[in-house]
Short mmCIF file of C-alpha atoms in Angstrom, two decimals:
data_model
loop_
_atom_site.label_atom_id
_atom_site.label_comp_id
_atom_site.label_asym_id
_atom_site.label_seq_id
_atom_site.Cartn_x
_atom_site.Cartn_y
_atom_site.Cartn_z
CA UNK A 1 0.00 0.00 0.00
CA UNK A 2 2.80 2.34 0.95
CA UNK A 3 4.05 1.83 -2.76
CA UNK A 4 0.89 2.74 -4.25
CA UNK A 5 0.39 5.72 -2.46
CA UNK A 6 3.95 6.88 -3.41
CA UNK A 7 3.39 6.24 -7.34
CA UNK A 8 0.06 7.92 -7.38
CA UNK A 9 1.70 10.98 -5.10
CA UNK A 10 4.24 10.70 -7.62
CA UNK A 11 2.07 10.94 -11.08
CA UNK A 12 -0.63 13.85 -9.19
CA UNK A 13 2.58 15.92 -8.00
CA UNK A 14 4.49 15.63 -11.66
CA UNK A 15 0.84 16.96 -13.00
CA UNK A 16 0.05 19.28 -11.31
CA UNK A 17 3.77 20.65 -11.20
CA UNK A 18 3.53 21.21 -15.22
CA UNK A 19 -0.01 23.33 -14.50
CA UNK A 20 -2.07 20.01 -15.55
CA UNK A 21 -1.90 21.44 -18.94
CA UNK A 22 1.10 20.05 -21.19
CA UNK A 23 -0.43 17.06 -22.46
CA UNK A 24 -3.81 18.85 -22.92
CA UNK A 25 -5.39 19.65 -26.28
CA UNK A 26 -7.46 22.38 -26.70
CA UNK A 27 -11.22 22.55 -26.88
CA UNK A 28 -12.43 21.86 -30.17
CA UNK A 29 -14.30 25.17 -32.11
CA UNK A 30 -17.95 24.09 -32.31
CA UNK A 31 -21.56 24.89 -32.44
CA UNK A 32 -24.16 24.31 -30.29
CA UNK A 33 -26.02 21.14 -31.45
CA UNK A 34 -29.18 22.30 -29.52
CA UNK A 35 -29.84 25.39 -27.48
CA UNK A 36 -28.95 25.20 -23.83
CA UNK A 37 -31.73 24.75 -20.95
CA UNK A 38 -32.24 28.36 -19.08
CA UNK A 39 -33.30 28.40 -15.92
CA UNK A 40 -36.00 31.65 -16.56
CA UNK A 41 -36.34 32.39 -12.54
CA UNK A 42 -33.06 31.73 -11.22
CA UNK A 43 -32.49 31.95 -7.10
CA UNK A 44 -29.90 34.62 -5.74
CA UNK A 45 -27.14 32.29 -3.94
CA UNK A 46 -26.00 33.56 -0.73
CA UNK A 47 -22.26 34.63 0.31
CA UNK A 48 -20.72 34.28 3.77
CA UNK A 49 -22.40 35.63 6.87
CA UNK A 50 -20.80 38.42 8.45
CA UNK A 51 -19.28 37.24 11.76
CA UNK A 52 -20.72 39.39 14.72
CA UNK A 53 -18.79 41.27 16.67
CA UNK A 54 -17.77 39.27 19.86
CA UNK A 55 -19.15 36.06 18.13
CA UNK A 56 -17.60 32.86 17.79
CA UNK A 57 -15.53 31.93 14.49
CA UNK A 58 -17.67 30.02 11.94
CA UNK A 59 -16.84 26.47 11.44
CA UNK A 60 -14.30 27.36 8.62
CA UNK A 61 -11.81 29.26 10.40
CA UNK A 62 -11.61 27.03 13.08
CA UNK A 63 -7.62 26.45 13.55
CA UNK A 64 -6.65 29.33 11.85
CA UNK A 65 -3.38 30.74 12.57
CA UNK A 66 -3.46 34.18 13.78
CA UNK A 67 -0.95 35.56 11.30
CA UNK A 68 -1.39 38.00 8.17
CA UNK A 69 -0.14 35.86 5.91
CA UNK A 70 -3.85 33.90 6.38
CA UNK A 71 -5.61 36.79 7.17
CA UNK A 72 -7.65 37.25 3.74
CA UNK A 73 -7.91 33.26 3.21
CA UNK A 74 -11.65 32.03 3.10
CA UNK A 75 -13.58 29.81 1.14
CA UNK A 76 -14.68 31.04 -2.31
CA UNK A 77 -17.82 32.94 -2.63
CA UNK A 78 -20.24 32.10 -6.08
CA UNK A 79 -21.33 35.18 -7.39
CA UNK A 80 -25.16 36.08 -6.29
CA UNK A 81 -26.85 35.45 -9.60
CA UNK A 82 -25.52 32.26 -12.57
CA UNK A 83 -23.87 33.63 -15.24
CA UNK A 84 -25.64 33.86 -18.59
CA UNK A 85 -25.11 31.48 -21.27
CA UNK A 86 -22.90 33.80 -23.10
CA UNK A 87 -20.66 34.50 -19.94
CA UNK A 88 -19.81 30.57 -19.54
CA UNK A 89 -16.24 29.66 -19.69
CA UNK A 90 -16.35 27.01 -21.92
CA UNK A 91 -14.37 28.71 -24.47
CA UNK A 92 -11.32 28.77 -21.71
CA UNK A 93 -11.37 25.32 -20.74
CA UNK A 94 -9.01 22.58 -21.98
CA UNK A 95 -9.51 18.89 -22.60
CA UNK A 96 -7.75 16.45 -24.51
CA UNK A 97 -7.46 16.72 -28.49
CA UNK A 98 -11.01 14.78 -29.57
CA UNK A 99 -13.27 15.95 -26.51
CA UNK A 100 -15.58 18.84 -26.92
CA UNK A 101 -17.46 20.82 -24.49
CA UNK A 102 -20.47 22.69 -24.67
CA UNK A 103 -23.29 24.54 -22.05
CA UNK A 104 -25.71 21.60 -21.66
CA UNK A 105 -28.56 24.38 -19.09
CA UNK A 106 -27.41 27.66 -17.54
CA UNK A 107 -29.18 29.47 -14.58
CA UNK A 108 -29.64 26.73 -12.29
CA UNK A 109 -28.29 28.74 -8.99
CA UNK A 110 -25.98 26.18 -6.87
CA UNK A 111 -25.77 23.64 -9.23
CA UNK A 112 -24.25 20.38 -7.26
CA UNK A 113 -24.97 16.85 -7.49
CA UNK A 114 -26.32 15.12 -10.76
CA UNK A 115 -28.51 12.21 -11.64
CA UNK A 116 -30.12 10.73 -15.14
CA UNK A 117 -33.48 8.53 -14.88
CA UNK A 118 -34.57 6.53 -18.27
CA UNK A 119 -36.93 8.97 -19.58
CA UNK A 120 -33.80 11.01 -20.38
CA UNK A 121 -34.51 13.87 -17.57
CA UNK A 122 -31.74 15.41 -15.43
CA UNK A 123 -31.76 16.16 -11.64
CA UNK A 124 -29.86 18.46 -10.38
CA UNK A 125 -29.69 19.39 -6.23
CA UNK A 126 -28.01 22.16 -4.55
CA UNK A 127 -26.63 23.10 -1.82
CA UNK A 128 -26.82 26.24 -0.49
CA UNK A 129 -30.47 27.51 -1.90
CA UNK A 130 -32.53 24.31 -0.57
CA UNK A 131 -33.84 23.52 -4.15
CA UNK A 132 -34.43 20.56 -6.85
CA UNK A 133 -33.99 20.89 -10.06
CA UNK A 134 -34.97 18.75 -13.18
CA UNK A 135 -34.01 19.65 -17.17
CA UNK A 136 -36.49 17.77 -19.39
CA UNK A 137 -36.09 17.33 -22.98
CA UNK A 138 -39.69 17.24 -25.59
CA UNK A 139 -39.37 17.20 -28.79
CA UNK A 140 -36.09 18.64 -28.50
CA UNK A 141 -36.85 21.67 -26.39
CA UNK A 142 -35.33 21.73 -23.01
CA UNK A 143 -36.43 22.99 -20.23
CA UNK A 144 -36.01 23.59 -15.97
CA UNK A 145 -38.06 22.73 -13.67
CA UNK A 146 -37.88 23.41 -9.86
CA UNK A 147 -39.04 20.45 -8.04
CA UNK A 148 -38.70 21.40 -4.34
CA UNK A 149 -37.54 24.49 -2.39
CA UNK A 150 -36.78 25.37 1.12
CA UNK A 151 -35.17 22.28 1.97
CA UNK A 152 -32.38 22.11 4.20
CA UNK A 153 -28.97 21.39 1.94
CA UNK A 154 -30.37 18.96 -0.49
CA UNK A 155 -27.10 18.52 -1.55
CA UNK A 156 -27.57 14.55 -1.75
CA UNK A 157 -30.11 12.70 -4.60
CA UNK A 158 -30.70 9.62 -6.24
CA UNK A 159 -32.55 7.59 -8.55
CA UNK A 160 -34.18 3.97 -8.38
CA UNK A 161 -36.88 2.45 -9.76
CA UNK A 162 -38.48 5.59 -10.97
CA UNK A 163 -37.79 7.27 -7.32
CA UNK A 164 -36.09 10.21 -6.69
CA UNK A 165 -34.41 10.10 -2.99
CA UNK A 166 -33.45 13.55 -1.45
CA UNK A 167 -30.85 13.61 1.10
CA UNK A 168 -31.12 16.68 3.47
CA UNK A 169 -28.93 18.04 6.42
CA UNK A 170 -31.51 16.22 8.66
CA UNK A 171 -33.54 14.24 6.89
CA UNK A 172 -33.99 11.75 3.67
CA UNK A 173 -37.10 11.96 2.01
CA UNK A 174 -38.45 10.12 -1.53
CA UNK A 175 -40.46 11.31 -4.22
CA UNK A 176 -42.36 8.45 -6.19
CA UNK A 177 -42.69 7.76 -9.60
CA UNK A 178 -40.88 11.43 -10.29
CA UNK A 179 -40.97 11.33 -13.90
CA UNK A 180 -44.75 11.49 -13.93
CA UNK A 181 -44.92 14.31 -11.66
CA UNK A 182 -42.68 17.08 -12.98
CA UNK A 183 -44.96 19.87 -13.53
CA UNK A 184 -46.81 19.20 -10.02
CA UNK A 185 -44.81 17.38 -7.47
CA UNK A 186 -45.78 16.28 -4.26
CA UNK A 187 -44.41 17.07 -1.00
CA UNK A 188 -41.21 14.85 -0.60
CA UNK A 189 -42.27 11.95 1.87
CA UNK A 190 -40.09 11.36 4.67
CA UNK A 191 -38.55 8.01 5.38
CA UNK A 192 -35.41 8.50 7.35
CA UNK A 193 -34.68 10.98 10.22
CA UNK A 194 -32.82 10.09 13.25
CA UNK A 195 -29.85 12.13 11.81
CA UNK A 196 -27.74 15.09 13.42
CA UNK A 197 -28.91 18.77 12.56
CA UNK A 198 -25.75 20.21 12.05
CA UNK A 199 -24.53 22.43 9.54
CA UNK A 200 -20.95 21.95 9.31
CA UNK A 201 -20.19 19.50 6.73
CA UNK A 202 -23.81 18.40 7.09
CA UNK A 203 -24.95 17.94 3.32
CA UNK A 204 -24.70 14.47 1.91
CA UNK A 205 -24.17 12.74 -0.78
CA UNK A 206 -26.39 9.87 -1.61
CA UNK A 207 -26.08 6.76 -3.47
CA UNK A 208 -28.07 3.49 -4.30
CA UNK A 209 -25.72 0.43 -3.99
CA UNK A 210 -25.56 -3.07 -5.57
CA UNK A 211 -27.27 -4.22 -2.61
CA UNK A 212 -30.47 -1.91 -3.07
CA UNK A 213 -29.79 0.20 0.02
CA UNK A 214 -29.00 3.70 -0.16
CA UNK A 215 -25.87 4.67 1.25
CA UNK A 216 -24.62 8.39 2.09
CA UNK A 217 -21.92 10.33 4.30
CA UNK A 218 -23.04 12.38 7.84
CA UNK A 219 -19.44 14.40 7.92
CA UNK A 220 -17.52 15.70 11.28
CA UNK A 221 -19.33 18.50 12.64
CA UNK A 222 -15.64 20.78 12.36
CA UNK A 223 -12.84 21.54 10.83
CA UNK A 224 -11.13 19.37 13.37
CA UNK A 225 -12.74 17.69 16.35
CA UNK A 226 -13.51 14.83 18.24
CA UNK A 227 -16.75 13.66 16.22
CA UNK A 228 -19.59 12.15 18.10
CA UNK A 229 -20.70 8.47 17.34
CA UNK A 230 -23.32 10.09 14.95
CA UNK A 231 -20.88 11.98 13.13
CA UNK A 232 -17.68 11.22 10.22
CA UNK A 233 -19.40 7.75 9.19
CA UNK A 234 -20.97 5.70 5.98
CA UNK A 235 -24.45 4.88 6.96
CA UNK A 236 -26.94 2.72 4.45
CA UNK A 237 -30.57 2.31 5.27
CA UNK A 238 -33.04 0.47 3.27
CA UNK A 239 -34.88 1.89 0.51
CA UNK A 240 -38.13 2.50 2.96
CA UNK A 241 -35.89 4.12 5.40
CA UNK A 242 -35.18 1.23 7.79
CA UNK A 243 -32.36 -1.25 8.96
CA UNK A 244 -29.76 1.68 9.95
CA UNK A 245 -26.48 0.25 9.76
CA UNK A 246 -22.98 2.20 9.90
CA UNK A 247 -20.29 0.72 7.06
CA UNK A 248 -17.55 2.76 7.74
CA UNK A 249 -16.03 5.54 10.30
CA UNK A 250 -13.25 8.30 11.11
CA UNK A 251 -14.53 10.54 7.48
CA UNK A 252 -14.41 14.06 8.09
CA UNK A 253 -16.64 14.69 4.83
CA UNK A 254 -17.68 12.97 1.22
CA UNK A 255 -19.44 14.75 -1.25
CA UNK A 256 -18.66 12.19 -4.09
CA UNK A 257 -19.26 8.30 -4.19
CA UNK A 258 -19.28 5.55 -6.96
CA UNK A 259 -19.57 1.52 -7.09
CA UNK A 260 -16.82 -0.22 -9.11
CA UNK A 261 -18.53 -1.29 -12.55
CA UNK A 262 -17.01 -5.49 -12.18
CA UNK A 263 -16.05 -5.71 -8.50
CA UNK A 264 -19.49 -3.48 -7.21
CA UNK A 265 -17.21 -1.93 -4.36
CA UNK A 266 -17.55 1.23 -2.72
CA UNK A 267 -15.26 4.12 -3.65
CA UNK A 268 -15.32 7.64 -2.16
CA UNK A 269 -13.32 11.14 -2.48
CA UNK A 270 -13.05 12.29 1.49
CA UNK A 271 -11.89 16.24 2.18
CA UNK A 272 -8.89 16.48 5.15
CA UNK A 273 -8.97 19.24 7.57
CA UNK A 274 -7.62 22.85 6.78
CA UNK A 275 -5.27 25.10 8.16
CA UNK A 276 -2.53 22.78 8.87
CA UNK A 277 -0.39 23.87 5.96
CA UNK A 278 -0.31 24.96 2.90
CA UNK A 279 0.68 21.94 1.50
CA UNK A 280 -0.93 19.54 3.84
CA UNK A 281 -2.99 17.05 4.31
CA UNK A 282 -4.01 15.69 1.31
CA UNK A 283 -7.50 15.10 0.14
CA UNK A 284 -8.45 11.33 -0.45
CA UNK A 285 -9.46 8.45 -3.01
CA UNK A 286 -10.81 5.73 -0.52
CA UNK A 287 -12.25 2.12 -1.05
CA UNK A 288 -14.55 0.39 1.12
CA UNK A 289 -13.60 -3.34 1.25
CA UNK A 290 -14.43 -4.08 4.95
CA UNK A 291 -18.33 -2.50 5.61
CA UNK A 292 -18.51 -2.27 9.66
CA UNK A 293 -14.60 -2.52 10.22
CA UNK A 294 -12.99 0.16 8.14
CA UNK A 295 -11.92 2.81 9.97
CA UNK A 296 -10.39 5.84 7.32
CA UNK A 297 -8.62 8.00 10.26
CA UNK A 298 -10.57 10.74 11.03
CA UNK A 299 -9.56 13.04 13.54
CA UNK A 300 -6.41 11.00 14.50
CA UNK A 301 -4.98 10.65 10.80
CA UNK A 302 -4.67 13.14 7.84
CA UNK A 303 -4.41 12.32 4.56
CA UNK A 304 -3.21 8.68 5.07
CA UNK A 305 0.03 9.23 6.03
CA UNK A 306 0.04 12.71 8.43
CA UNK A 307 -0.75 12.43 12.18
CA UNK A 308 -2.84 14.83 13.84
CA UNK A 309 -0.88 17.70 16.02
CA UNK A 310 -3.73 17.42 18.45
CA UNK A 311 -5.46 14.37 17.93
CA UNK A 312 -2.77 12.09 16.71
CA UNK A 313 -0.92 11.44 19.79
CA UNK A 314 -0.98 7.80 20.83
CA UNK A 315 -2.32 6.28 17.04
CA UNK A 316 -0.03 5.79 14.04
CA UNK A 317 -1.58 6.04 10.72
CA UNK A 318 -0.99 2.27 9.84
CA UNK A 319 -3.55 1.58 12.21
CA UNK A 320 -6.14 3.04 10.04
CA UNK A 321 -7.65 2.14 6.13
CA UNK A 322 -5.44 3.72 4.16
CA UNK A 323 -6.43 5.68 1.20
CA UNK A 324 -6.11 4.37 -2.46
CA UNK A 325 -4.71 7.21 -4.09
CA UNK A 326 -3.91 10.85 -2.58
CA UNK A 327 -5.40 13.91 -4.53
CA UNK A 328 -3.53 16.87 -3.47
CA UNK A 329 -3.73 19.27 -0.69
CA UNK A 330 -7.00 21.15 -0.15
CA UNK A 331 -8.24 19.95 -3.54
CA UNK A 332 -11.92 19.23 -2.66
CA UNK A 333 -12.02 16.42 -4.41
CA UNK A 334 -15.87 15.81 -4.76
CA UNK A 335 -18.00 14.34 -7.80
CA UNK A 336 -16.58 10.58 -8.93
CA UNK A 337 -18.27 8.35 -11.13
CA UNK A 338 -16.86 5.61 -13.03
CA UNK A 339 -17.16 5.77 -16.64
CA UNK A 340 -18.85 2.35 -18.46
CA UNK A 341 -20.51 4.56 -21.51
CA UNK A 342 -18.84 3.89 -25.13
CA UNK A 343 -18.59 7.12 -26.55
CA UNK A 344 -15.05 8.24 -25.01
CA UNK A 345 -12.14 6.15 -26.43
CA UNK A 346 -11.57 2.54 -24.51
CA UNK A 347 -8.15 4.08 -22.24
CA UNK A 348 -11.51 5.77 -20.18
CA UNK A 349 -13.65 2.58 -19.53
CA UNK A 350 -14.31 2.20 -16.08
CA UNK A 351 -11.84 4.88 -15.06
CA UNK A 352 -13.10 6.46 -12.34
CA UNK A 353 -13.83 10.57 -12.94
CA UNK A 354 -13.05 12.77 -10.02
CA UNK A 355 -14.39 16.96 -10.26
CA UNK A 356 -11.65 18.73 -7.91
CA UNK A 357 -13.61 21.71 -6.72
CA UNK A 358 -10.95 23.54 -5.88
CA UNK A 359 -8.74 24.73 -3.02
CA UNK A 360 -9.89 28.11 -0.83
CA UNK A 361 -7.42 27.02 2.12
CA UNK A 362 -3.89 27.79 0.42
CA UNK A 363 -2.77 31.50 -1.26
CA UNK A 364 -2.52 29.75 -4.36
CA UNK A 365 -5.53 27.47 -5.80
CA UNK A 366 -4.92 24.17 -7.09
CA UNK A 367 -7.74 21.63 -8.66
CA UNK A 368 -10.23 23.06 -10.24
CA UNK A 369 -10.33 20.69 -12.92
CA UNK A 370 -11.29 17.12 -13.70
CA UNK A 371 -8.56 14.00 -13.46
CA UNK A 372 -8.92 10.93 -14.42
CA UNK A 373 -7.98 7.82 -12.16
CA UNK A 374 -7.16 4.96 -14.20
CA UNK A 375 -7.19 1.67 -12.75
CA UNK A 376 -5.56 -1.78 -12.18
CA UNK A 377 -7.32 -4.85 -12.53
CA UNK A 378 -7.60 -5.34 -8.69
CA UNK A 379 -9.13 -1.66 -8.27
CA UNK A 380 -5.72 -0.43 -7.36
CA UNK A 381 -4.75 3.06 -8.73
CA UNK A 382 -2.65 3.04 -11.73
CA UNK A 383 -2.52 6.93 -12.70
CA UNK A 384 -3.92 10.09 -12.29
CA UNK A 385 -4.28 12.28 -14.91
CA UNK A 386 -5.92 15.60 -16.16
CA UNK A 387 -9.07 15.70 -18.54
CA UNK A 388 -10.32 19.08 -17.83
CA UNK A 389 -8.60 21.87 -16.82
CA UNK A 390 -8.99 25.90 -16.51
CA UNK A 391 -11.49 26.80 -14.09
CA UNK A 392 -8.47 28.88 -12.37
CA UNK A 393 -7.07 31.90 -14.07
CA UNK A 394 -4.85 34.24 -12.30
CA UNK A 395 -5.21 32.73 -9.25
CA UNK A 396 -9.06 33.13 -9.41
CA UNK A 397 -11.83 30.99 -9.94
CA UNK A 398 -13.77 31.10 -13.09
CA UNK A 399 -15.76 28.40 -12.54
CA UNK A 400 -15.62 25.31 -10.22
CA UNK A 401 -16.76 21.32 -10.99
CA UNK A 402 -18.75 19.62 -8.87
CA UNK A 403 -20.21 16.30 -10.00
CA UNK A 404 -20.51 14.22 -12.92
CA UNK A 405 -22.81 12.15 -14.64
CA UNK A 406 -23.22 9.99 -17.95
CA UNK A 407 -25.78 10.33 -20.98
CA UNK A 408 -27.18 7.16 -22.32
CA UNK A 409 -24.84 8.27 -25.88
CA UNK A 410 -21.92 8.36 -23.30
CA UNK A 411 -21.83 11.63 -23.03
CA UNK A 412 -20.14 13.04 -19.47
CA UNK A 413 -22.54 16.02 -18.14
CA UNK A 414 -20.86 18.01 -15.63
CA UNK A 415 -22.36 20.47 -12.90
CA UNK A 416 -20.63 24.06 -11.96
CA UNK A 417 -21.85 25.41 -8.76
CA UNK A 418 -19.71 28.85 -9.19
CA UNK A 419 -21.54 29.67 -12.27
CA UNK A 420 -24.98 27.62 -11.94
CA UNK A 421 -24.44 25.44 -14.68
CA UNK A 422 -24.26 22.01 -16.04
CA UNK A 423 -21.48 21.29 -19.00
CA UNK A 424 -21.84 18.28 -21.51
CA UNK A 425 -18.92 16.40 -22.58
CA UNK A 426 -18.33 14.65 -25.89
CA UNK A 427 -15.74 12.81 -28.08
CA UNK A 428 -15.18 12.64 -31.75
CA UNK A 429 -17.14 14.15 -34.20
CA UNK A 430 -20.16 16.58 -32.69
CA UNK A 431 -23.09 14.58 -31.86
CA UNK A 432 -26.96 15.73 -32.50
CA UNK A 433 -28.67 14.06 -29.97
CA UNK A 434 -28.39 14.37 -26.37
CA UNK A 435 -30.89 12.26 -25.37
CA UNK A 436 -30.28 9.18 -22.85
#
C-alpha cells in the first residue's frame, strides 16, 4: 500500500507541477447542437455571513493561525446570480485533443450533485439555496423545472426504480414515480430521520448500492474535532428508510461516491482538515472493502500518512484504512463516477472521474479541474491524470466542478456550482442528440 500511495503521489505531483496542462489539447471550435436549458427564474445564492462582533468563528476558520499571511484566506464565494449562457467559460477550458465541451442548461443557482433517470430527464440538487432541479427534454426543447424548495442542503439525490431520494442536512425523504410528476410534485415523503442537525459538513451525498440500500456520508461536525458516534461515518438504510447500519467511520466529509462497474465496491473522495499547511494534508481516493470494520482515520490521521498535532498522539496512521490514491492538498475532491458509456475512447472505460472543486485554504488554488484515475485490474490506482482543466485563471476561480454524470450516448454532463451550470462532454465528431 505504501508503494501505491507513493506512485500515485508521484504521477498527481508531476501533473500538477507542469499546471495540468502540457499534455492537454485544446477545446475543439464548435456549435451548439441544440440550445442550452435556461433556468427563466433563477435563485440569488448567498455569500458568507458576516461574523458578529464578539461572536464565535464560523466552522471554517476554526484552527486558523493568527498571522497576516492567512488573514484574507476564506472559502470562495459564487457570485449572487448564474452567469448567462454567453458569460460561460467554456471557451477557456481545456480537454484532450477529440473531446468537446459545450453549455448543456445555464441558470440553475448552486448547481451540485447530478442524476439521469430513463426517460432522459436530469436532476440536479443544490446546496446552499434548498432547491431541486430537473431539465427535461420534448421534442427537443429543453427545459427547468424546480421540483422542491426550502429544503435544508439537499445537496444529496438519487434515482431507483423511478424514485427520486433527497438527502437533506436532517432528513432523507423520496419522491415516487418522479418522472410522472414534474410539472406538479408532491411534498417529498419522509422516510429516514434520526440524523444530526448540524450544519458543518452536514450535506450528503447519496447513493443506491448493488445491494439496493442507499448509502450516504453524515461528515464531522468541524474543521477538526472529536466527532460524536453520529458523526464522520458511511451509513446505508433500506430503501423505505429502515435497517440503519454504519459501514464505515473516522470521514471528516464525502461529497462524491461511486460503485466499481465489475467488482461493485464502494469508492469515495473524502476532504482532510484545513489550516494545517499549505501543503498539507491531502485530500483522499478511498475504497470500502471491509463494511462495519474500516476505519479511514478521522480526527487521529490526515491524509493517510500525516498524524494529527492534536489528535494524533498515541495512534499511528498504519492503524487506520489507508487511502487508495492521494489527490492533493486542499483539492476538494468531490463528484466521482466511473465511466462504463462507449462514446469516449476505450483508455476511459471504467476509469473512475473525479471533479476537484478547488482549493480556498492555500494562497494559491490548485484543482479546479477534472482528473482521471485509471485503474488496475484489482481496483488499485494506476494513474492520475488531467481531462479538464482551466477553471483557475490568475489565481481566481472562473468556474468550479462539482459532480458528474453519464448520458445514455456516453456523453459526461458536468455540474458548476460557481456559475450555476451544467457542462456536456463529448468525443469525436459533434453529436446531434443528447438524449439518454
Amino acid at each position: 500500500m505504501k508503494t501505491l500511495l507513493s506512485c500515485s503521489r508521484t504521477v498527481l505531483l508531476a501533473a500538477l507541477a507542469s499546471g495540468l496542462v502540457a499534455a492537454i489539447g485544446p477545446v475543439a471550435a464548435q456549435q451548439q447542437t441544440k440550445a442550452p436549458a435556461v433556468n427563466p427564474s433563477p435563485a440569488p445564492v448567498p455569500g458568507l455571513p458576516a461574523q458578529a462582533p464578539g461572536a464565535s468563528p464560523p466552522s471554517w476558520a476554526q484552527g486558523r493561525p493568527d498571522t497576516p499571511e492567512v488573514a484574507n484566506i476564506a472559502p470562495v464565494v459564487p457570485p449572487p446570480i448564474p452567469a448567462a449562457v454567453d458569460k460561460l467559460p467554456v471557451g477557456k477550458l481545456k480537454l484532450p485533443t477529440g473531446f468537446q465541451i459545450e453549455v448543456f442548461a445555464a441558470g440553475l443557482s448552486d448547481a451540485r450533485s447530478l442524476r439521469v433517470d430513463d426517460k432522459s430527464n436530469v436532476y440536479v440538487s443544490t446546496r446552499r439555496i434548498g432547491r431541486v432541479y430537473a431539465i427535461t427534454d420534448k421534442a427537443g426543447k429543453k427545459e427547468v423545472k424546480t421540483l422542491a424548495t426550502e429544503l435544508n442542503s439537499p445537496n444529496g439525490i438519487a434515482l431507483h426504480a423511478g424514485t427520486l431520494y433527497i438527502a437533506e442536512i436532517n432528513k432523507i425523504s423520496k419522491v415516487d414515480n418522479i418522472a410522472s410528476q414534474l410539472d406538479s410534485p408532491p411534498k417529498p415523503t419522509v422516510i429516514y430521520d434520526d440524523l444530526p442537525s448540524d450544519a458543518p459538513h452536514g450535506w450528503k451525498f447519496l447513493t443506491v448500492g448493488p445491494d439496493n440500500k442507499l448509502y450516504f456520508n453524515i461528515g464531522a461536525p468541524c474543521n477538526v474535532c472529536m466527532p460524536s458516534d453520529r458523526h464522520a461515518q458511511i451509513r446505508r438504510i433500506n430503501l423505505d428508510g429502515s435497517g440503519m447500519e454504519v459501514v464505515a467511520k473516522g470521514i471528516r466529509q464525502i461529497v462524491g461516491m461511486d460503485w466499481h462497474p465489475t467488482q461493485k465496491v464502494l469508492y469515495f473522495t473524502e476532504n482532510q482538515r484545513d489550516w494545517l499547511s499549505e501543503d498539507q494534508p491531502n485530500d483522499k481516493l478511498n475504497r470500502l472493502l471491509h463494511p462495519g470494520k474500516d476505519n479511514f482515520g478521522f480526527p487521529y490521521c490526515a491524509g493517510g500518512d500525516l498524524p494529527d498535532p492534536q489528535f494524533g498522539w498515541g495512534h499511528s496512521c498504519q492503524e487506520f484504512t489507508p487511502p487508495i490514491a492521494q489527490l492533493g492538498p486542499h483539492t476538494a475532491p468531490l463528484g466521482m463516477r466511473f465511466y462504463t458509456g462507449k462514446m469516449f475512447p476505450a483508455q476511459y472505460r471504467n476509469a473512475a472521474f473525479i471533479a476537484r472543486h478547488g482549493a480556498w485554504n492555500k494562497s494559491k488554488k490548485i484543482g479546479g479541474d477534472v482528473v482521471v484515475a485509471k485503474l488496475n485490474p484489482d481496483g488499485t490506482v494506476r494513474s492520475i491524470e488531467p481531462f479538464i482543466t482551466g477553471f483557475i485563471v490568475d489565481n481566481n476561480y472562473i468556474g468550479r466542478p462539482v459532480d458528474m454524470e453519464w448520458l445514455k450516448d456516453g456523453s459526461m454532463l458536468l455540474s458548476d456550482d460557481y456559475n450555476g451550470a451544467v457542462y456536456r462532454i463529448t468525443y469525436g465528431p459533434q453529436r446531434v442528440s443528447m438524449s439518454r
